[in-house]
Short mmCIF file of C-alpha atoms in Angstrom, two decimals:
data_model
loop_
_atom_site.label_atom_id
_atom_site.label_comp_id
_atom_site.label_asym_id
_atom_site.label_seq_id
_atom_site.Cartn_x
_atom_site.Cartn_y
_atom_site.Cartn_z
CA UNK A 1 20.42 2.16 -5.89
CA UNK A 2 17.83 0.88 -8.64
CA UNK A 3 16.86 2.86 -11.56
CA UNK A 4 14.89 1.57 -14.11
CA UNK A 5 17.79 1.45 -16.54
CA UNK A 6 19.16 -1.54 -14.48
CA UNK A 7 15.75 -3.51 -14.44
CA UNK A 8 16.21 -6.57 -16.80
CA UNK A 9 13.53 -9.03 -15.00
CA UNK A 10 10.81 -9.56 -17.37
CA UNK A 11 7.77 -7.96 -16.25
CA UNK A 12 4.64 -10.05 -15.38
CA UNK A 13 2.91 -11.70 -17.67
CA UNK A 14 0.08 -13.36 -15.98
CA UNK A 15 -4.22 -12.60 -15.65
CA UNK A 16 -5.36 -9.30 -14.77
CA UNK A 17 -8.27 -9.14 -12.05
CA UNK A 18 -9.34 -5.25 -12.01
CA UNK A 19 -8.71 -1.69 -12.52
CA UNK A 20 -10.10 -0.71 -9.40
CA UNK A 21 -8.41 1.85 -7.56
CA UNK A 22 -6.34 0.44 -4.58
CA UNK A 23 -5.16 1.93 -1.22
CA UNK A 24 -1.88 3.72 -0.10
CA UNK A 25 -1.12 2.58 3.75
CA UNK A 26 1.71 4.20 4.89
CA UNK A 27 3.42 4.19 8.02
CA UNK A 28 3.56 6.59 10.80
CA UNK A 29 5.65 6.12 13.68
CA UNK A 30 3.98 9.18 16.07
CA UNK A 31 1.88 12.01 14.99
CA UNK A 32 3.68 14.17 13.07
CA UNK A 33 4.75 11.19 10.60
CA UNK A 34 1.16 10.80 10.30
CA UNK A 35 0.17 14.28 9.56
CA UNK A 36 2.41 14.00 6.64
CA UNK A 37 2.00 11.16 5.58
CA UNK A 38 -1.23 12.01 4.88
CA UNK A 39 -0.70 15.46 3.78
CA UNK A 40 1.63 13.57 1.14
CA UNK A 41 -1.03 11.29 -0.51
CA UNK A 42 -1.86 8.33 1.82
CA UNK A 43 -5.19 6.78 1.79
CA UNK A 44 -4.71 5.12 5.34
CA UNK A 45 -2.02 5.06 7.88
CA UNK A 46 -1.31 2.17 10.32
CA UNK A 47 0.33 3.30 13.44
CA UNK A 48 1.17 1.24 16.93
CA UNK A 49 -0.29 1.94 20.32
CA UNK A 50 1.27 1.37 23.81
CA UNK A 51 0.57 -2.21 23.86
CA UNK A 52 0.21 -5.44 21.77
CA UNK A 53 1.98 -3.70 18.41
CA UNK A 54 5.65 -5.20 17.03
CA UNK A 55 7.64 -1.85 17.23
CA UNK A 56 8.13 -0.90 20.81
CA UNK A 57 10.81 1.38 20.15
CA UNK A 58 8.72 3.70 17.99
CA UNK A 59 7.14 6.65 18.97
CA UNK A 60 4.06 4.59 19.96
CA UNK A 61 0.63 6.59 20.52
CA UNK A 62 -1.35 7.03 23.28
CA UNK A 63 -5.53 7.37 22.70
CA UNK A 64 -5.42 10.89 22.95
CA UNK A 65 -3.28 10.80 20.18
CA UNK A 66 -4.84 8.35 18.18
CA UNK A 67 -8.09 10.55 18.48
CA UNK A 68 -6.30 13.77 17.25
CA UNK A 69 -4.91 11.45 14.07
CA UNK A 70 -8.15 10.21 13.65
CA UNK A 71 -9.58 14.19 13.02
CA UNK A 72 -6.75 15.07 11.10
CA UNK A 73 -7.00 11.93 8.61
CA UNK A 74 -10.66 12.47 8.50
CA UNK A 75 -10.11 16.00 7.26
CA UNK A 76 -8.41 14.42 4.23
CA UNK A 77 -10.61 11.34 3.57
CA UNK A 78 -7.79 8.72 5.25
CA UNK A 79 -8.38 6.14 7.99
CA UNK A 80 -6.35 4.80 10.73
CA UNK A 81 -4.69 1.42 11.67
CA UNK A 82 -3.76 0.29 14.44
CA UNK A 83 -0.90 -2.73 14.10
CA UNK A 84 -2.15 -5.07 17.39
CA UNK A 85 0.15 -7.68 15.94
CA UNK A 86 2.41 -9.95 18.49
CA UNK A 87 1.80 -13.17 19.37
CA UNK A 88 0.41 -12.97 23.08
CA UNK A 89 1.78 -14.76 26.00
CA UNK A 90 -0.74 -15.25 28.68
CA UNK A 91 0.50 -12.00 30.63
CA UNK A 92 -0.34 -9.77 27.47
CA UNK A 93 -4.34 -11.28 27.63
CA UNK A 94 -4.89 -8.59 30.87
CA UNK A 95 -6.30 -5.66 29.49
CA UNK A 96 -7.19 -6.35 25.93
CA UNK A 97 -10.55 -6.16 25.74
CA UNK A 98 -10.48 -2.32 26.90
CA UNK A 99 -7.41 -1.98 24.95
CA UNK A 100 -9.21 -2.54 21.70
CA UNK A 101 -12.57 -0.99 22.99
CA UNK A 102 -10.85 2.11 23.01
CA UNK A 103 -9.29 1.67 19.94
CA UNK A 104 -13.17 1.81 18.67
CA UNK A 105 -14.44 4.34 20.72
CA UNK A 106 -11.29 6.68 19.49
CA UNK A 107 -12.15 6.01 15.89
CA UNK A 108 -9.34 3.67 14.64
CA UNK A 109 -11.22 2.34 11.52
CA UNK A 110 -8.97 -1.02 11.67
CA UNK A 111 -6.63 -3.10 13.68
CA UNK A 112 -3.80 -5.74 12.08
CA UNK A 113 -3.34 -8.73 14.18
CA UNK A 114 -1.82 -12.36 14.10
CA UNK A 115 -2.70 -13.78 17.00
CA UNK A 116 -5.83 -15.75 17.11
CA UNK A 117 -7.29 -14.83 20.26
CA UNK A 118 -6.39 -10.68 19.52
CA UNK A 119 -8.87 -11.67 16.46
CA UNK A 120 -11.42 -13.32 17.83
CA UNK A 121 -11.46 -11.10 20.94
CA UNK A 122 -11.69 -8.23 18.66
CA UNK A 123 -14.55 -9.67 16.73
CA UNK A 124 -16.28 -10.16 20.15
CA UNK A 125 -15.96 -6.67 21.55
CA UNK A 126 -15.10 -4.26 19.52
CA UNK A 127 -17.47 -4.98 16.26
CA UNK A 128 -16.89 -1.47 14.64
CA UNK A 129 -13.26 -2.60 14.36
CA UNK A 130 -12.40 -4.32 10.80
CA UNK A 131 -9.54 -7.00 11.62
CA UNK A 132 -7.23 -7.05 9.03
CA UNK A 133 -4.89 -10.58 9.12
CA UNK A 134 -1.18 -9.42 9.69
CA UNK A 135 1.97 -10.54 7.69
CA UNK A 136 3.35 -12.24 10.47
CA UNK A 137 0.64 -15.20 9.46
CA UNK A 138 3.17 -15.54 6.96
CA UNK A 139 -0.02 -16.61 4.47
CA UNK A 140 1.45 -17.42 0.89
CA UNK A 141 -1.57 -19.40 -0.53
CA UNK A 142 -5.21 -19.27 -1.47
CA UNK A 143 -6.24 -22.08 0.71
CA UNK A 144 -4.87 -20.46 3.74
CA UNK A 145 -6.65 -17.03 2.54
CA UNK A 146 -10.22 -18.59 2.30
CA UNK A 147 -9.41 -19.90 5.53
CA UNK A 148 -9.08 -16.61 6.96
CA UNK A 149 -12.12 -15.23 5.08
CA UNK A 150 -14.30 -17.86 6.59
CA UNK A 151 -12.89 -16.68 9.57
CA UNK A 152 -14.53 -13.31 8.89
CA UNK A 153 -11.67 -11.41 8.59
CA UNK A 154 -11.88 -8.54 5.18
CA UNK A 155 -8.65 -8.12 4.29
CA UNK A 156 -5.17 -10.52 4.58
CA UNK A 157 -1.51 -8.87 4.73
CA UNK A 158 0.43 -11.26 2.34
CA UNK A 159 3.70 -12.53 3.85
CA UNK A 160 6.28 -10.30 1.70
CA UNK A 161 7.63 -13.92 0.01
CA UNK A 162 4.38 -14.02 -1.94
CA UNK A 163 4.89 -13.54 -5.80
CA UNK A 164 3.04 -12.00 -8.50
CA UNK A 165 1.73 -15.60 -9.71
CA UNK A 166 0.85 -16.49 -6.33
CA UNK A 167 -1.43 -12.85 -5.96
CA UNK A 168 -3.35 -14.18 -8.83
CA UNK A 169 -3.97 -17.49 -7.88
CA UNK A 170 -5.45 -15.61 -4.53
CA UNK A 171 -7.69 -13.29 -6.51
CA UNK A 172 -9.03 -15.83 -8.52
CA UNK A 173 -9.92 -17.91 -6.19
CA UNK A 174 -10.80 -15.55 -3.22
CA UNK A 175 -12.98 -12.74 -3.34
CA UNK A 176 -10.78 -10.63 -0.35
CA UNK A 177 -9.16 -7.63 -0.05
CA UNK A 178 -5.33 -8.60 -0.99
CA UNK A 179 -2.56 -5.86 1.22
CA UNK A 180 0.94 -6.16 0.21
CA UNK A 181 4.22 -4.84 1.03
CA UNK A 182 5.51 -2.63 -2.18
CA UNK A 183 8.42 -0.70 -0.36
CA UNK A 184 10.63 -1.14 2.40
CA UNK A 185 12.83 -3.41 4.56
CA UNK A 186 12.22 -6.98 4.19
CA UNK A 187 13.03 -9.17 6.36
CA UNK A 188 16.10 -11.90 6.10
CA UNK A 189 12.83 -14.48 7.74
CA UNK A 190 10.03 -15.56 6.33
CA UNK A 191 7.69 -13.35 7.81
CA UNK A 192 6.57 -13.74 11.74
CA UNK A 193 8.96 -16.70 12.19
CA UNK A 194 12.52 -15.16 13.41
CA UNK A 195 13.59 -15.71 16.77
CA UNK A 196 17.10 -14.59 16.28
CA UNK A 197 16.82 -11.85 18.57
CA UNK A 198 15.04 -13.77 20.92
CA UNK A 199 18.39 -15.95 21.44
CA UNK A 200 21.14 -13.41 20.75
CA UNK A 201 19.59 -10.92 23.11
CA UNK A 202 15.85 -12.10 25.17
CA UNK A 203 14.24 -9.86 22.62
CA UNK A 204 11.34 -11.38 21.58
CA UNK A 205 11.06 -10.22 17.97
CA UNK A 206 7.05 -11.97 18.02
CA UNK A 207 6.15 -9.11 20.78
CA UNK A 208 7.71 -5.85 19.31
CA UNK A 209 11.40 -6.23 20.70
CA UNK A 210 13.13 -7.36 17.73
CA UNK A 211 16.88 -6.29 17.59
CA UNK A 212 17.30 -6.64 14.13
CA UNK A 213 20.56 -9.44 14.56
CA UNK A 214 19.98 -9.68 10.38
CA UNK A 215 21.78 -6.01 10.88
CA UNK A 216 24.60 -6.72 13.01
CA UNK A 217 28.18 -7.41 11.92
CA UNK A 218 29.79 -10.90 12.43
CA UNK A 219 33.06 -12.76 11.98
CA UNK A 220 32.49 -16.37 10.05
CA UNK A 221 33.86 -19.53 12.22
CA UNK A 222 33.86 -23.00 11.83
CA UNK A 223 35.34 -24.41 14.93
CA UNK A 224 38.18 -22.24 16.11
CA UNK A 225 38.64 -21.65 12.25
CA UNK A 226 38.16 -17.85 11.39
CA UNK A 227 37.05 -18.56 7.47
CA UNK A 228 38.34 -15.26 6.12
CA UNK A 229 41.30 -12.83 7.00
CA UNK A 230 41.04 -11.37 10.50
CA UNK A 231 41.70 -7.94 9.11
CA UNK A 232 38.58 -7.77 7.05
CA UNK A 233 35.96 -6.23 7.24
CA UNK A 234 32.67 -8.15 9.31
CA UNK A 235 29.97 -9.06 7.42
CA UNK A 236 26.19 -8.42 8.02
CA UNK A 237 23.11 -11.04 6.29
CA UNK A 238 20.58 -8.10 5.76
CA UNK A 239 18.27 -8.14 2.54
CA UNK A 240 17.95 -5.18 0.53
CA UNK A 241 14.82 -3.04 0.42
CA UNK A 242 11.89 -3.88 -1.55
CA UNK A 243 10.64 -0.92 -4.24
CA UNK A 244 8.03 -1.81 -6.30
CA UNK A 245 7.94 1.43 -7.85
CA UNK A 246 8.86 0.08 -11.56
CA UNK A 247 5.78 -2.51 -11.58
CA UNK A 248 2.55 0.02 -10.76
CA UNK A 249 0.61 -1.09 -13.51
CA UNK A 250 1.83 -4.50 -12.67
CA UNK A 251 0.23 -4.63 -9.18
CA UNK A 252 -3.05 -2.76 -9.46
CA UNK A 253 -3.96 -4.96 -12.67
CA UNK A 254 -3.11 -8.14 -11.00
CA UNK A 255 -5.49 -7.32 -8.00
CA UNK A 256 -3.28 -5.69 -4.90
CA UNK A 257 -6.13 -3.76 -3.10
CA UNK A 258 -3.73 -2.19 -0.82
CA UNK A 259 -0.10 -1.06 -1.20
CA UNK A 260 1.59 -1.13 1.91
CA UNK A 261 5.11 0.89 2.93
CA UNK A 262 7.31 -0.56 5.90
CA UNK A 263 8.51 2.13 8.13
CA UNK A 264 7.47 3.14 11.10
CA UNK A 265 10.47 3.58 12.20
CA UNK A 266 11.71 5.51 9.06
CA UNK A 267 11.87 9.30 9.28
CA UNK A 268 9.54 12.44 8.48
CA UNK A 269 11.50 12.71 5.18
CA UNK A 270 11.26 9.35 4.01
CA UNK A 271 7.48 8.46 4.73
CA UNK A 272 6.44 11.55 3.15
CA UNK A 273 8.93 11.36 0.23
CA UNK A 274 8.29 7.55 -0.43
CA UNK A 275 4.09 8.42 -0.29
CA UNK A 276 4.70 11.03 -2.42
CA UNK A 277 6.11 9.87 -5.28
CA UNK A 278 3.79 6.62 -5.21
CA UNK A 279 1.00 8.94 -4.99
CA UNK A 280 2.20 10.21 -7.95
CA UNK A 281 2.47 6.83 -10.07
CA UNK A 282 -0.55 5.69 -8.98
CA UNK A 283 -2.91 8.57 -9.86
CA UNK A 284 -0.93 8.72 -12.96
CA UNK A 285 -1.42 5.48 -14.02
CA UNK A 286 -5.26 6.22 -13.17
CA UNK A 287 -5.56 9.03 -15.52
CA UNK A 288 -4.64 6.72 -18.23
CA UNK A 289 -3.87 3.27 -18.01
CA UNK A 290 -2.56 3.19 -21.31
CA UNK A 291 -0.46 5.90 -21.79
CA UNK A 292 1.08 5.47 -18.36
CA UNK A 293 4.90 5.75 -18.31
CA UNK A 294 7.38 5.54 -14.80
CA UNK A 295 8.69 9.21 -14.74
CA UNK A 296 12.23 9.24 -14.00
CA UNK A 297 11.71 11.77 -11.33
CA UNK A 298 9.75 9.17 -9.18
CA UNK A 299 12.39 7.13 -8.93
CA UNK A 300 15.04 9.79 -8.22
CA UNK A 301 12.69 10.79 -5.09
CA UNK A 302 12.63 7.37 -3.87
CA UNK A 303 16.25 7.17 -4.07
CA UNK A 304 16.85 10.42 -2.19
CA UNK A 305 14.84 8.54 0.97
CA UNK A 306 16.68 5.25 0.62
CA UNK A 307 18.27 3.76 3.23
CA UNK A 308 20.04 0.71 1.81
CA UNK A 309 19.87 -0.49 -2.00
CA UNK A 310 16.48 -1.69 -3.62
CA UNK A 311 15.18 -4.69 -5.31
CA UNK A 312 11.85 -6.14 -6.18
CA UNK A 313 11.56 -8.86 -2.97
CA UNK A 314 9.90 -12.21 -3.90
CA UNK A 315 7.51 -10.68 -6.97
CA UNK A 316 8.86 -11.58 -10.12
CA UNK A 317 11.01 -14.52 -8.74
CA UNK A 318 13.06 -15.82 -5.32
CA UNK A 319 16.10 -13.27 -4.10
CA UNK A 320 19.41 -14.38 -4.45
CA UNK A 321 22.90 -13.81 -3.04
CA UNK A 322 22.84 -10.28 -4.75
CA UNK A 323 20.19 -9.68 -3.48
CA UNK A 324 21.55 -9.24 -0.22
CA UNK A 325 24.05 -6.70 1.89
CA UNK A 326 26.83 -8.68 3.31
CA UNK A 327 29.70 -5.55 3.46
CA UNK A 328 29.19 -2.37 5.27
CA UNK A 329 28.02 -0.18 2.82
CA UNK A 330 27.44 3.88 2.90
CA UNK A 331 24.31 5.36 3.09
CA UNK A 332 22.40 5.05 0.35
CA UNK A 333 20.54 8.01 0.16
CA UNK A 334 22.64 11.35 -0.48
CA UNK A 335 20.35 13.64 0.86
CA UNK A 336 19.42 14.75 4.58
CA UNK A 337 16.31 16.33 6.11
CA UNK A 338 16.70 20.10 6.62
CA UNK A 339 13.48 21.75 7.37
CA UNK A 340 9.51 21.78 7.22
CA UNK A 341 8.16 25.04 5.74
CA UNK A 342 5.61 26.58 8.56
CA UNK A 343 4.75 29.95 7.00
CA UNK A 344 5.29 31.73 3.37
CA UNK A 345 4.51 35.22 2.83
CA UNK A 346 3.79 35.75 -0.56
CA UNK A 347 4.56 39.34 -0.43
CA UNK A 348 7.91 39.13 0.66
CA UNK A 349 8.97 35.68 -0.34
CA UNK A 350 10.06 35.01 2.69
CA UNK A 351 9.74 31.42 4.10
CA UNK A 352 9.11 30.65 8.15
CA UNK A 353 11.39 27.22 8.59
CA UNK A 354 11.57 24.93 11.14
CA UNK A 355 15.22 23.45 11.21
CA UNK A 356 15.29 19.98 11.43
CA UNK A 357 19.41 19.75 9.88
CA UNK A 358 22.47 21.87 9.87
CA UNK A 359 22.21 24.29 6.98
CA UNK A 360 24.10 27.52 6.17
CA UNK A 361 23.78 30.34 3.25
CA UNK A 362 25.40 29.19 0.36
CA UNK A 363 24.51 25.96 0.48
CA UNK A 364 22.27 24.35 -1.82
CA UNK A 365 18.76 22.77 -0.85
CA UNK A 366 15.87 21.32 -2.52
CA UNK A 367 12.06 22.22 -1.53
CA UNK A 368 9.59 19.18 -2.01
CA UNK A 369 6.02 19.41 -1.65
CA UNK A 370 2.72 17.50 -2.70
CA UNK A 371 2.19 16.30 -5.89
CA UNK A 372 5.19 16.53 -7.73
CA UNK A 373 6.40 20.12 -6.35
CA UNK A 374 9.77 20.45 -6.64
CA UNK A 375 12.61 23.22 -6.62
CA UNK A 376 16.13 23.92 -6.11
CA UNK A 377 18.20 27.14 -4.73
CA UNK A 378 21.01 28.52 -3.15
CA UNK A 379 20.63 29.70 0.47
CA UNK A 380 20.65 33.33 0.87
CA UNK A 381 20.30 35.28 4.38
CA UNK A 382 19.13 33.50 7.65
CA UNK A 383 17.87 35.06 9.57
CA UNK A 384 16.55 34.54 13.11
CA UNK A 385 12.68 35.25 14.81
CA UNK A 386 13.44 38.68 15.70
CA UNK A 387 15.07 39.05 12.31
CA UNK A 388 18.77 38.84 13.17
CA UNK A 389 21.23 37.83 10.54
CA UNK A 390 22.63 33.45 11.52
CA UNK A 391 25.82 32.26 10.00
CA UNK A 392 23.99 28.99 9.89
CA UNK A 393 20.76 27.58 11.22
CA UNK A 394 22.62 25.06 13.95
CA UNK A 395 19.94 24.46 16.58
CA UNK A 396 17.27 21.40 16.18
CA UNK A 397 13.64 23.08 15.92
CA UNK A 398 15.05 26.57 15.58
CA UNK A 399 12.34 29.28 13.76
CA UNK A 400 14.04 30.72 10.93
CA UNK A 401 13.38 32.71 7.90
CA UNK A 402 14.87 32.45 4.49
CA UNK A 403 13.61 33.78 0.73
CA UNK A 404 12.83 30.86 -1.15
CA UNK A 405 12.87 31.26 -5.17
CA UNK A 406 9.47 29.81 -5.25
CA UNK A 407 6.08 29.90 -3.40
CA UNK A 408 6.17 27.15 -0.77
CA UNK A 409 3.40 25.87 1.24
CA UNK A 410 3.02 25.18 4.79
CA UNK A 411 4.53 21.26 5.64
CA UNK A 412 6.92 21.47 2.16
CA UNK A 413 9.98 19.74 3.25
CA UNK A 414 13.27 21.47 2.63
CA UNK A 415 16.87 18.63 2.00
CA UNK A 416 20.38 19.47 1.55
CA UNK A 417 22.69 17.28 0.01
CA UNK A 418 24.97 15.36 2.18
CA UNK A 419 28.86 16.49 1.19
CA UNK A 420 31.14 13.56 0.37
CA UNK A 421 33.72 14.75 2.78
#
């Protein structure tokens, strides 16, 4: 895991374009990730629909949905994304015209797409839509950005490989909203152009069915030649994760107008911990830009939601073999999801919680909640709906009520630590 203790690449040194204040786009992978992932500090959300989007296997939404995400981001000042981002085949072109005139008519304030003719059809039919260019363009350079601006498109996702140096070359040259990846999985590609999958299972990775094959475990051969002793342990060619949480100041001053999390098919607990505590930097650094310091309590969150080890991707200079996972390794982060706070009565103490983990009295769990909120305690009594006394809280979505040494607020999250054993 990264702490800032272990960060010795110099910082960037390079023009700064603006102190404007940029956008938080986080991901949600169905409803409730996007209720609180708003709730936690995002700006904007970009979720998938049934068709056309690169994660099939998330918990894609249908309009009806969309519409009720729309309301509830509204309520807080946030917009909706829809990713529309595969390249099409000729059998996907049926149906996309109403596809994205519904995505207007529902509210969706934006769609991210690839493909030229998603674009340009979007353009043609659905004006109210923005079209924002997606990542898998894999667009690294100015030239290729004006291109896309004279296209008419307001905003390009950078491919992840883009660096610091390259960002400003863009905004000085370019006068376009810049998105960019600050935290998540990266992929062991350049961006949009792996067809492992696609080979190792007829997964096409370019329409939403990638099988992440960077993941998987493999023996080395050359020949019939095993190149390492059959008894150890299979290697996997994975990157780390990016986390760009060390370098705020870093990417708002060089001209990033939106700061974009991978995940939508993370958990509740990690999209609304990861918002959270870059909420938290970058409202900090906001307050004052020259007094701003990384609080080491950021970074502790982010590592509690980690799923692998961090680095800082292709910013500050290419990844290298460390900067890889070729071993199984455990779990990075040592904490799991235990429950979302529905109800607090103030008079009693007494907290309504919705069980999402195993947790018993005794056992030691930390509430997290907006802004920095932050306690821990020591399980007391469970008890049950009707008020009878658990030995444990065992059942997924089970009602139960504990006294929590704090207020808590409805949609606080509640984590245990995971035990070694």
């Amino acid at each position: 895991m990264m702490t800032t203790a272990e960060q010795t690449i110099p910082r960037y040194k390079g023009k700064r374009h603006r102190l404007d204040r940029p956008e938080l786009l986080a991901p949600a992978g169905n409803l409730e990730k996007l209720k609180f992932a708003v709730h936690y500090g995002a700006d904007a959300v970009y979720i998938g629909g049934q068709k056309y989007g690169l994660r099939s296997n998330a918990g894609n939404f249908s309009f009806e949905e969309m519409k009720e995400g729309v309301e509830f981001a509204k309520t807080y000042g946030s917009k909706v994304f829809v990713a529309t981002n595969i390249y099409a085949h000729d059998e996907d072109i049926d149906g996309l015209e109403y596809y994205l005139q519904k995505l207007e008519e529902v509210g969706i304030a934006a769609i991210i797409a690839a493909d030229p003719i998603i674009i340009e059809t979007a353009q043609r039919v659905a004006p109210g839509l923005e079209v924002h260019l997606s990542t898998q363009q894999s667009t690294l350079n100015w030239q290729a950005v004006q291109f896309w601006k004279e296209e008419g498109l307001p905003r390009v996702v950078l491919g992840r490989e883009t660096s610091f140096a390259e960002i400003a070359e863009i905004k000085s040259r370019v006068d376009i909203e810049i998105e960019a990846f600050i935290h998540g999985a990266m992929c062991s590609s350049f961006s949009g152009r792996c067809v492992l999958s696609n080979h190792f299972t007829d997964r096409d990775s370019n329409r939403g069915g990638c099988c992440q094959s960077c993941r998987w475990k493999y023996d080395l051969h050359v020949d019939e030649e095993q190149l390492y002793d059959e008894e150890a342990d299979p290697f996997t060619m994975g990157s780390k994760d990016l986390c760009m949480i060390d370098y705020m100041p870093e990417l708002i001053e060089v001209g990033v107008d939106s700061f974009k999390i991978e995940g939508r098919m993370k958990s509740l607990h990690y999209v609304a911990t990861v918002v959270n505590a870059y909420r938290q930097a970058i409202d900090s650094y906001f307050e004052d830009p020259e007094g701003y310091v990384l609080k080491p309590e950021w970074v502790e969150e982010i590592n509690k939601a980690a799923n692998r080890p961090l680095n800082t991707g292709f910013f500050l200079d290419t990844p290298g073999a460390e900067d890889h996972i070729y071993e199984p390794e455990e779990k990075a982060a040592p904490y799991d999801f235990a429950g979302v706070v529905l109800e607090y009565d103030e008079a009693s103490g007494v907290a309504v919680i919705q069980q999402r983990n195993h947790f018993k009295p005794g056992q030691e769990v930390e509430f997290v909640g907006p802004g920095g909120r932050f306690f821990k305690q020591t399980v007391g009594e469970i008890t049950d709906s009707e008020g009878n006394s658990l030995d444990a809280a065992r059942h997924p979505l089970q009602l139960i009520r504990i006294q929590t040494a704090q207020p808590v607020k409805p949609m606080d999250l509640m984590r245990k630590k995971i035990s070694k054993k």
